[in-house]
Coordinates of C-alpha atoms and ligand atoms in Angstrom, one line a residue:
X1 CA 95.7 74.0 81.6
X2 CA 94.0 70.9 79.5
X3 CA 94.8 71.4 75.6
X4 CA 92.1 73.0 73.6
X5 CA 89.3 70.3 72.6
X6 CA 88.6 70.8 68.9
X7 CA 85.7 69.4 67.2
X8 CA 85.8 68.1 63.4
X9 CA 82.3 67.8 61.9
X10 CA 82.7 66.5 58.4
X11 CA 80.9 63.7 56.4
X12 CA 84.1 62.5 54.5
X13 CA 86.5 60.8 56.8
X14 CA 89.5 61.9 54.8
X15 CA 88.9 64.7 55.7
X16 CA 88.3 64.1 59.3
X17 CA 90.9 61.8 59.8
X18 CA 93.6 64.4 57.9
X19 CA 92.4 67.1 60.3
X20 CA 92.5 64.7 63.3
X21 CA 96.1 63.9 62.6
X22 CA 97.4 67.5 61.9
X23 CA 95.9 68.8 64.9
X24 CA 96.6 65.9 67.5
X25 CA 100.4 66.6 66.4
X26 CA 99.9 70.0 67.2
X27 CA 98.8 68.9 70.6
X28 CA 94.9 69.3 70.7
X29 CA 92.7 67.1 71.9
X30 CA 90.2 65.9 68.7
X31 CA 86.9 65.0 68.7
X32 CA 84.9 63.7 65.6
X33 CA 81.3 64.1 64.1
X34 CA 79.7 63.5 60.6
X35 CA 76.4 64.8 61.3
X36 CA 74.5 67.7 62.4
X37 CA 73.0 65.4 64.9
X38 CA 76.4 63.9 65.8
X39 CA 78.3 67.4 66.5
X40 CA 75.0 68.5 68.6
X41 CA 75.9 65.6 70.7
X42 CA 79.4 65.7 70.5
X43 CA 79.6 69.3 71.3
X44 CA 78.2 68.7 74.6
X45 CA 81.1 67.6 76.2
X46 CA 82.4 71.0 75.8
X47 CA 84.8 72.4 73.0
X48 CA 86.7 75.4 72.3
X49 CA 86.3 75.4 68.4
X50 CA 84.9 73.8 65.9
X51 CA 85.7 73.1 62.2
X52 CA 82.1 72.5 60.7
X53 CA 81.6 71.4 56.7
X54 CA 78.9 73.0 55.6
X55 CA 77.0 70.3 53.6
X56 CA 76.3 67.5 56.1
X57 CA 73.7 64.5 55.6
X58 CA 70.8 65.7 57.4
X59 CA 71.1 69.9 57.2
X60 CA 74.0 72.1 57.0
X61 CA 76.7 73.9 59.1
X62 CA 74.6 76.9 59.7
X63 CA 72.1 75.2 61.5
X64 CA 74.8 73.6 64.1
X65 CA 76.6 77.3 64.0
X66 CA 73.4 78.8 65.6
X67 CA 73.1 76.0 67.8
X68 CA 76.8 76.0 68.8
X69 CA 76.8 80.0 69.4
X70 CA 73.7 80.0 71.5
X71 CA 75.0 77.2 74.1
X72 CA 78.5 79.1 74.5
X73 CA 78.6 82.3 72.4
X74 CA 82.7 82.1 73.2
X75 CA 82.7 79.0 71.0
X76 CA 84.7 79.5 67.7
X77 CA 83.8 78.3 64.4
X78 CA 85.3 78.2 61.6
X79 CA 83.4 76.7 58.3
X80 CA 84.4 75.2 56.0
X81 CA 82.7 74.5 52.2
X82 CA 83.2 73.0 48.5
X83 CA 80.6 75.5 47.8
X84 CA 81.4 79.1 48.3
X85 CA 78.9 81.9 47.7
X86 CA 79.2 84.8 49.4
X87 CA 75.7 84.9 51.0
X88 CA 76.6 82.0 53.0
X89 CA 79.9 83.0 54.2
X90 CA 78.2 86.8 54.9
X91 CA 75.4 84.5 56.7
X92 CA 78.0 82.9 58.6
X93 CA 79.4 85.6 59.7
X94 CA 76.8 86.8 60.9
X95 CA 75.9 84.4 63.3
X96 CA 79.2 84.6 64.7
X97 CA 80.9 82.5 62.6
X98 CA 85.3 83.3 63.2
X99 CA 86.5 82.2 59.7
X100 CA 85.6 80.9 56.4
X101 CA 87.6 78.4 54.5
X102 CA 87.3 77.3 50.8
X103 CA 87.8 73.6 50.6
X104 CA 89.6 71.9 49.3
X105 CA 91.7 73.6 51.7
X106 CA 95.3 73.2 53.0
X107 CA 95.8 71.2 56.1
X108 CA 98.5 73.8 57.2
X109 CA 96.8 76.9 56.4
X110 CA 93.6 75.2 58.7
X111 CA 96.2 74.5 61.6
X112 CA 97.6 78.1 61.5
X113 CA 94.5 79.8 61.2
X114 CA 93.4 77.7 64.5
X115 CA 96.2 78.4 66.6
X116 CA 95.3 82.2 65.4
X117 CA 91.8 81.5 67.0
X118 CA 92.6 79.8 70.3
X119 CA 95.2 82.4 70.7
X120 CA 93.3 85.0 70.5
X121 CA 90.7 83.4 72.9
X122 CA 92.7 82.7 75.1
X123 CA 94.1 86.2 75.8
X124 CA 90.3 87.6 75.0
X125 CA 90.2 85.4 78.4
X126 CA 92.7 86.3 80.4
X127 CA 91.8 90.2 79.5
X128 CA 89.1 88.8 81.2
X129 CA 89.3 88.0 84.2
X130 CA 92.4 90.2 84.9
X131 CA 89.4 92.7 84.7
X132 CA 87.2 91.3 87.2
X133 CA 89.8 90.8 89.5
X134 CA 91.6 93.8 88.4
X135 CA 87.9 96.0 89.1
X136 CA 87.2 94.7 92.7
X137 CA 90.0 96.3 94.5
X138 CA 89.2 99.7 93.4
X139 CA 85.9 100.7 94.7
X140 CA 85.3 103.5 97.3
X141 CA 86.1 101.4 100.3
X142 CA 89.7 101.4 99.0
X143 CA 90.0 104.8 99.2
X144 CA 90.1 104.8 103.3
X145 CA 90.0 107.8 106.3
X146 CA 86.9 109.3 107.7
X147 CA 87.9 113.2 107.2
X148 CA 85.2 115.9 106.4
X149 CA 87.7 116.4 103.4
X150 CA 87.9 113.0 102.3
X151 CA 84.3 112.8 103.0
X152 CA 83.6 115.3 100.7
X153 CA 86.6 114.4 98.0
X154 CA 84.7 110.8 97.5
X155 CA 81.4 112.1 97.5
X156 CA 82.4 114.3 94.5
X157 CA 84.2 111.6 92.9
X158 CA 81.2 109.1 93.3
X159 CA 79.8 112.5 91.1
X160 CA 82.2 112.5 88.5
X161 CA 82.3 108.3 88.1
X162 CA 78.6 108.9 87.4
X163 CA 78.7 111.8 85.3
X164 CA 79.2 112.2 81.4
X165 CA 82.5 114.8 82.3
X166 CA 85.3 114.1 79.6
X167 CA 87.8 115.5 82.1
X168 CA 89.1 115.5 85.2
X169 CA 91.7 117.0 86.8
X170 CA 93.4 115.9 90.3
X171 CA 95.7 117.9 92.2
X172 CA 97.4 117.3 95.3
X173 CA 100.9 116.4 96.6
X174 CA 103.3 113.2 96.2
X175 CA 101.3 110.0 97.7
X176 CA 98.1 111.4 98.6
X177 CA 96.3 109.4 96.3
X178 CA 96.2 110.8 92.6
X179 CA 96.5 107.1 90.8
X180 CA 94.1 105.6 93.6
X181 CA 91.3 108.0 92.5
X182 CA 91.7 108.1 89.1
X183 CA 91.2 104.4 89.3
X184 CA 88.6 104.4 91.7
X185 CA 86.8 106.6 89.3
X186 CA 87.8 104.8 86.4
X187 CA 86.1 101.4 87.8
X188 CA 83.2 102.5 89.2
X189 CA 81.9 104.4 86.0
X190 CA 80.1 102.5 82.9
X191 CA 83.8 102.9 81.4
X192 CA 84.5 99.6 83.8
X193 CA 84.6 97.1 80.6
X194 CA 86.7 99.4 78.5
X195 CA 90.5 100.0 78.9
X196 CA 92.2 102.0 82.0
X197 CA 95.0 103.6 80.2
X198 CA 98.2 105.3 81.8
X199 CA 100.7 107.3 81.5
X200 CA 103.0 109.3 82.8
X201 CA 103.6 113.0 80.7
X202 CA 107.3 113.1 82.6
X203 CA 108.4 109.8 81.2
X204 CA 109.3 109.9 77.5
X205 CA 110.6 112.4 75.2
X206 CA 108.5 114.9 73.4
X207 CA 108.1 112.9 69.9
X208 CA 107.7 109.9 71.3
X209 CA 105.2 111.0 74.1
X210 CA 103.1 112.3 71.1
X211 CA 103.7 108.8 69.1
X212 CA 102.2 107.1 72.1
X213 CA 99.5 109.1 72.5
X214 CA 98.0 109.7 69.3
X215 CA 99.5 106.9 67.4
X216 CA 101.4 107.1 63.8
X217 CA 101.3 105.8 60.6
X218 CA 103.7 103.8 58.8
X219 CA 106.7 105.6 57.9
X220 CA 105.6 108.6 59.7
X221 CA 109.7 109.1 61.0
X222 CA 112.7 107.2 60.8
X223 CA 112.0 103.6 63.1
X224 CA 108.0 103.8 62.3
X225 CA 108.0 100.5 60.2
X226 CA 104.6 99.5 61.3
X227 CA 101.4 101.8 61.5
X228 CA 100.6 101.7 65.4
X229 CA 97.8 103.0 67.2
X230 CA 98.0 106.0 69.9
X231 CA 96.8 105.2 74.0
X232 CA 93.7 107.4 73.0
X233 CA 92.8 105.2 70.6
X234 CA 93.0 102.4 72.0
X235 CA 91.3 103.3 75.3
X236 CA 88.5 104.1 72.9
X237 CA 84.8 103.9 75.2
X238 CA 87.4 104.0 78.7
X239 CA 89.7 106.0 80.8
X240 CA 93.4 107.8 80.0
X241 CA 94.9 109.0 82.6
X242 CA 97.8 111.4 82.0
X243 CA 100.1 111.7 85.1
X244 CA 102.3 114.5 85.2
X245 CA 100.4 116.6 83.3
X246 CA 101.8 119.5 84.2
X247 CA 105.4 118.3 83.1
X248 CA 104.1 117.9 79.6
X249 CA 105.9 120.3 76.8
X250 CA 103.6 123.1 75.3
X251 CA 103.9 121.6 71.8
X252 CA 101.8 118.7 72.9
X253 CA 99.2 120.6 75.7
X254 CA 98.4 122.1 72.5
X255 CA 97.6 119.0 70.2
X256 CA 96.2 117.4 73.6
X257 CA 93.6 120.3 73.8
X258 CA 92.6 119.9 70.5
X259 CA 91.9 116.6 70.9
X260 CA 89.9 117.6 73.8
X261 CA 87.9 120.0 72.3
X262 CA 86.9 117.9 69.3
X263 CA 87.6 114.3 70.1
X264 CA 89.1 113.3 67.4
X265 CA 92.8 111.9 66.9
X266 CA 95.2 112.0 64.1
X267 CA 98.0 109.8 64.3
X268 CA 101.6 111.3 63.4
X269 CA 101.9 111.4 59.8
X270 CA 98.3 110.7 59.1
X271 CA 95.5 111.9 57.3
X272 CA 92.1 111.2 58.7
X273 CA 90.9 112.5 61.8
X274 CA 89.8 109.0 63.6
X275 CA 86.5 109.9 66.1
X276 CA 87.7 108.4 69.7
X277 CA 85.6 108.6 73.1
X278 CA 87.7 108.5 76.3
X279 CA 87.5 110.0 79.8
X280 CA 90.6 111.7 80.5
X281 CA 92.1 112.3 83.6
X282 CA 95.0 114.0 84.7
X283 CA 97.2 113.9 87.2
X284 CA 100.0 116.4 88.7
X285 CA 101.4 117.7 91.9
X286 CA 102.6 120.9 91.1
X287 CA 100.4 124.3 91.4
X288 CA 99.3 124.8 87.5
X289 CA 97.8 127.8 88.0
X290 CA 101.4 129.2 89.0
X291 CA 102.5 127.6 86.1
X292 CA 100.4 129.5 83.9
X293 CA 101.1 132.5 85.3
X294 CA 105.3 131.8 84.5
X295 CA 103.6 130.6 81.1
X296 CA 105.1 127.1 81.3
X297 CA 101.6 125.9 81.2
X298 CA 99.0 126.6 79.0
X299 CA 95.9 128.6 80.3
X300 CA 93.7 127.2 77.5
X301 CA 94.0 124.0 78.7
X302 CA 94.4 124.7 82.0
X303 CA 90.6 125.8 81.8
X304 CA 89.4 123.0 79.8
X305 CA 90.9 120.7 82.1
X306 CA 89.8 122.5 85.1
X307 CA 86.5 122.2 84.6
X308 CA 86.4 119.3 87.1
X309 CA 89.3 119.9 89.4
X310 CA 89.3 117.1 92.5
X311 CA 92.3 118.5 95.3
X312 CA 93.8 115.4 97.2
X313 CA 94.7 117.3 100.4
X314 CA 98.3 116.6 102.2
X315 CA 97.6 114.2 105.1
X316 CA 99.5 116.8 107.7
X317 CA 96.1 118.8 106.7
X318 CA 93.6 115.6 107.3
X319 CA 95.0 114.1 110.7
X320 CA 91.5 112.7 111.6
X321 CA 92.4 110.0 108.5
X322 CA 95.6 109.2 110.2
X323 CA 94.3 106.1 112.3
X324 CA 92.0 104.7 110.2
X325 CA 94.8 104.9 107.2
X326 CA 97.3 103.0 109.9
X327 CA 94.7 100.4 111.2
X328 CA 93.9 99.7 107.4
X329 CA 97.8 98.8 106.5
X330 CA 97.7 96.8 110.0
X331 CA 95.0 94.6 108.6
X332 CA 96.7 94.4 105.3
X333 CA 99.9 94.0 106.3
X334 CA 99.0 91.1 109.1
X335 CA 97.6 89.1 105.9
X336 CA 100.6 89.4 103.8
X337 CA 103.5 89.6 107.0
X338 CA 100.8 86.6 108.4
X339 CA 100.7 88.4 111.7
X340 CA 98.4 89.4 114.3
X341 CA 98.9 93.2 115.6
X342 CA 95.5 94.2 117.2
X343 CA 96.8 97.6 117.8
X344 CA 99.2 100.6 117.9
X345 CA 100.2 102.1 121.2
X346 CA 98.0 105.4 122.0
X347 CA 101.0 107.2 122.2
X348 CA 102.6 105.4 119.1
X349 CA 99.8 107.2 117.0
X350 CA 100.2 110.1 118.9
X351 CA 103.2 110.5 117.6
X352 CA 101.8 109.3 114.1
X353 CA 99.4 111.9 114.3
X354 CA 101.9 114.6 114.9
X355 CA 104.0 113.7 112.4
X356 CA 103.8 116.3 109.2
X357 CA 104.1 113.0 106.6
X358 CA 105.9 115.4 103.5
X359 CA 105.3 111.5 101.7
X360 CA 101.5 111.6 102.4
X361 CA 99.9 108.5 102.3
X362 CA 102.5 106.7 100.5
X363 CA 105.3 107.5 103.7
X364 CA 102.5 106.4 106.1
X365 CA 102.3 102.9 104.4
X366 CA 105.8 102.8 104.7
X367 CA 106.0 103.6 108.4
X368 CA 103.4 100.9 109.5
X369 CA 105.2 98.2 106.8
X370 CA 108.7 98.9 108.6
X371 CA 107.1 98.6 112.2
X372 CA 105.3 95.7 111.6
X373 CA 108.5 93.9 110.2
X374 CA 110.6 94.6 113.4
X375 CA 107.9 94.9 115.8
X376 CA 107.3 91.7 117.8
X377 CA 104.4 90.9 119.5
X378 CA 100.5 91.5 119.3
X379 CA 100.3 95.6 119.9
X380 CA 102.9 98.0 118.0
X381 CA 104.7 100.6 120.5
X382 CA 106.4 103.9 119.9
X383 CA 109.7 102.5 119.8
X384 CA 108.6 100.2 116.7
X385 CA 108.0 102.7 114.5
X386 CA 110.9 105.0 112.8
X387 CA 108.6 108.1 111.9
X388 CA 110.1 110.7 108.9
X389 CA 113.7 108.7 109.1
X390 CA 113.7 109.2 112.8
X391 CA 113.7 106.5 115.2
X392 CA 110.6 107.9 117.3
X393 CA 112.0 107.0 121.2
X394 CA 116.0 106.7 120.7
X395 CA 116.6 110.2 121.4
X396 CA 119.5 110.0 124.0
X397 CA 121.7 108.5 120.8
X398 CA 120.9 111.9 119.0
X399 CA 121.6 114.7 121.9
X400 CA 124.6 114.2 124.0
X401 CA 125.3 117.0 127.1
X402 CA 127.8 119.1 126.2
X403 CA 130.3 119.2 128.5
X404 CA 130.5 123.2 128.9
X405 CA 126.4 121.7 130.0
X406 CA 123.2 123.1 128.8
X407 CA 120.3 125.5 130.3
X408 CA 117.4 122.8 130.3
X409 CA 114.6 125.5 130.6
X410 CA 115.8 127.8 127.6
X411 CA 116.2 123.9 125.7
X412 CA 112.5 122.8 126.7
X413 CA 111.5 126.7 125.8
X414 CA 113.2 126.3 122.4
X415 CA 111.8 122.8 121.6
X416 CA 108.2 123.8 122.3
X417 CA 108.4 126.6 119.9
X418 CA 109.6 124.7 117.4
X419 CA 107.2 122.3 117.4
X420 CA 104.5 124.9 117.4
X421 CA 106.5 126.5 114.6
X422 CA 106.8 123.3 112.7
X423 CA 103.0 122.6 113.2
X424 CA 102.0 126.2 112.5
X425 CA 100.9 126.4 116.2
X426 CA 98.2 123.4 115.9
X427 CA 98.8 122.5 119.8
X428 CA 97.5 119.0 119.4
X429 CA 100.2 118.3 116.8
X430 CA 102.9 120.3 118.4
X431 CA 102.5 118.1 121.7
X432 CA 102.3 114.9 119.7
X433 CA 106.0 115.5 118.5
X434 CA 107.1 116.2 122.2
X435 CA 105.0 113.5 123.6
X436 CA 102.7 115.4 125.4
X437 CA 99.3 115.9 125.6
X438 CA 97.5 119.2 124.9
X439 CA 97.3 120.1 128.5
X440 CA 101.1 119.7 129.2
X441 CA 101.9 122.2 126.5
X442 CA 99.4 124.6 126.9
X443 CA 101.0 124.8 130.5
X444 CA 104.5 125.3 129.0
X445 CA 102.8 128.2 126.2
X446 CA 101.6 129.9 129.3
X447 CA 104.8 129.4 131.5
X448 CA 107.3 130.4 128.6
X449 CA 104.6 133.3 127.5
X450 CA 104.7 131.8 124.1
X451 CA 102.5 133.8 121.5
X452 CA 101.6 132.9 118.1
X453 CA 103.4 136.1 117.0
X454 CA 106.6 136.2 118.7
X455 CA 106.9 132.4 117.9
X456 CA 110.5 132.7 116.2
X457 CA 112.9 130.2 118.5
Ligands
ATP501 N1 92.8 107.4 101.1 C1 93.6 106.3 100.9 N2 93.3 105.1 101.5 C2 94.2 104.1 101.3 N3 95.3 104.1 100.6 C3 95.6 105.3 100.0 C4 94.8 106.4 100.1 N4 95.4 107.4 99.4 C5 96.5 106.9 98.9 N5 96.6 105.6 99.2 C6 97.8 104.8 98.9 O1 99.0 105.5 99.0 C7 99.9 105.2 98.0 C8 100.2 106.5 97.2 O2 99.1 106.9 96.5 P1 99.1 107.3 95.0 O3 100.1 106.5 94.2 O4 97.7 107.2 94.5 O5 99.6 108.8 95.1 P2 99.9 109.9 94.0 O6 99.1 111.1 94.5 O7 99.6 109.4 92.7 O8 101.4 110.2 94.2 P3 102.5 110.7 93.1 O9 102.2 112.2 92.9 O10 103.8 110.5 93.8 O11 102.3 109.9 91.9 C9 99.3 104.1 97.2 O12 99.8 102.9 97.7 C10 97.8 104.3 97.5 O13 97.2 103.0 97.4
MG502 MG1 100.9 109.0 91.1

């Protein structure tokens, strides 16, 4: 990164020249201009701040302040004058001035209060573009399968992005996508700009869950030496999303449904109720309504949150998203593993398909990351991929013959009926974790007179 240019408009060359040293030594580049005309000129070779005298020659600082600040409004100024009066500093301000300095002025206090500025700029910057960078990979498309029931969970979450709703709740089990959608819905609402807060209820003791939230005031408990605002606060106009939610203590679901019902925040051992404006949306994979009814989980809140409730179904329950989901890690995974897999074996995703995936989304990811590690070549095959811990073709390391020697019907009876047990008789599933097709064991259902009822192996 270049040093910071600064620009020192001043009539007095003392002045300049004392500047211009101090700052060089700080390792800025310095430019030099005694006139409005001069720093007009000057300023077009591009600067990041300015230190402007406010009597010049030919008109004054405010003139070359409006200038400045309509070429590059990120431009700082900071003015400097013999003659204060508050009108011009108000006026200064105004235009966007960043500071005001009396002169005669201290070159060290100038130099501090400059590294202040850039500073500040510079992580007003990177804030930046972290943001647009940050934004882009969280729009619908991320969010990948072709399900009815994903369908239908991003049409209602292209509803919610849109809609004014305060709350949101999401529901569903470990790795089906919870933290994708809340950001999804987080970055495709007009929240965008502001701040995508999170955290995660389970994570941090009562007290200081409560201090993180909402904030506290200096001396508020024993280690508070600085006032410090709460994640609500500071997500002020955006998004806070509370994972966990349903692991949070009930002396808190209360404060947090007062803070829902009035949006308004006091910070621990404060006073004023401070007015904030966040989206919030939470998170959890357990069942709240059966923990309201064993009252670990309040039913108020439950309610209030519930008013927008999103389910994330288990994958086992979405197959259909299954090869889209695996040919969308391929592609991602070829980029970053630089490889070139065109495709996975029919009867690899067979057997993907079958698979129940207790880890959702996030096992599935997994899977495809492992095979495409050890696979070689350009298509991935069944015996790349270790599916649920289980190497998906080595199977004569797993069953050896007894050598008393085994009745291979009542086996092959017992395995189908697990696998229609295990699959709760879906018969495309079941077959996918024999590898067969739906024909083969629909023949073995009939020829083992298998029923739905009498299913117990
Ligand atoms: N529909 C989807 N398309 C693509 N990737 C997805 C999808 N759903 C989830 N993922 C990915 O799966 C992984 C797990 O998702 P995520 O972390 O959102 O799950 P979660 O529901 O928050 O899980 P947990 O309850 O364990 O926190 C992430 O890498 C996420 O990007
Ligand atoms: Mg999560």
């Amino acid at each position: 990164m270049p040093a910071p240019t600064i620009l020192v408009v001043d009539d007095e060359q003392l002045i300049r020249w004392s500047l211009k040293d101090r700052l060089s030594e700080q390792g800025y580049r310095v430019i030099e201009a005694d006139s409005v005309a001069s720093a007009i000129a000057r300023s077009e070779e591009g600067v990041d701040l300015v230190l402007l005298d406010y009597k010049l020659p030919d008109g004054d600082g405010l003139q070359v302040l409006k200038i400045l600040k309509e070429r590059d409004p990120d431009v700082l100024v900071i003015l400097l004058t013999a003659f204060s009066s508050i009108e011009t500093a108000v006026e200064a301000m105004k235009q966007g001035a960043y500071h005001f300095a009396n002169k005669p002025f201290n070159v060290d206090e100038i130099a501090l209060l400059v590294d202040k500025a850039l500073e500040t700029t510079r992580l007003r910057r990177e804030v930046k573009t972290l943001r647009a960078t940050q934004a882009q990979p969280y729009s619908f498309d991320r969010m990948v399968g072709g399900s009815p029931a994903l369908v239908s969970i991003k049409t209602l979450m292209r509803k919610v992005a849109s809609s004014p709703a305060s709350t949101v709740l999401l529901t569903g089990e470990s790795g089906t996508g919870k933290d994708l959608a809340a950001k999804i819905i987080h970055y495709n609402s007009d929240r965008a700009p502001k701040p995508f807060m999170n955290i995660t209820c389970s994570a941090l003791p009562e007290t200081l869950l409560e201090s993180e939230l909402f904030g506290h005031e200096r001396g508020a408990f024993t280690g508070a030496d600085r006032q410090k605002r709460g994640l609500l606060e500071t997500a002020d106009g955006g998004t806070v999303f509370l994972d966990e939610i349903g692991e949070m203590v009930p002396g808190l679901q209360a404060k947090l449904l007062r803070f829902l019902e009035e949006k308004t925040v006091k910070r621990v051992g404060g006073a004023v109720d401070i007015h904030v404006d966040v989206r919030v949306i939470a998170a959890t994979n357990r069942k709240l309504e059966e923990e309201v009814r064993a009252g670990r989980f309040r039913e108020d809140l439950f309610y209030r949150l519930n008013v927008l409730p999103i389910v994330l179904l288990p994958l086992r329950e979405r197959p259909d998203d299954i090869p889209m989901l695996v040919s969308f890690y391929v592609d991602a995974y070829n980029t970053e593993f630089k490889r070139r897999v065109r495709e996975v074996a029919p009867d690899a995703m067979k057997r993907l398909r079958a698979h129940g995936w207790p880890g959702n989304i996030r096992e599935l990811r997994n899977t495809v990351e492992r095979a495409m590690l050890l696979g070689e070549g350009d298509v991935l095959h069944v015996s790349d991929f270790t599916i649920g811990g289980v190497s998906a073709t080595k199977l004569d390391d797993r069953l050896e013959l007894p050598a008393s020697g085994i009745d291979l019907e009542e086996l092959e009876r017992s395995l189908v009926v697990q696998a229609l047990t295990r699959t709760q008789w879906n018969q495309t599933r079941a077959a996918g974790l024999l590898g067969l097709n739906r024909d083969q064991i629909r023949y073995r259902i009939e020829k083992f007179h298998l029923e739905k009822t009498n299913s117990a192996p």
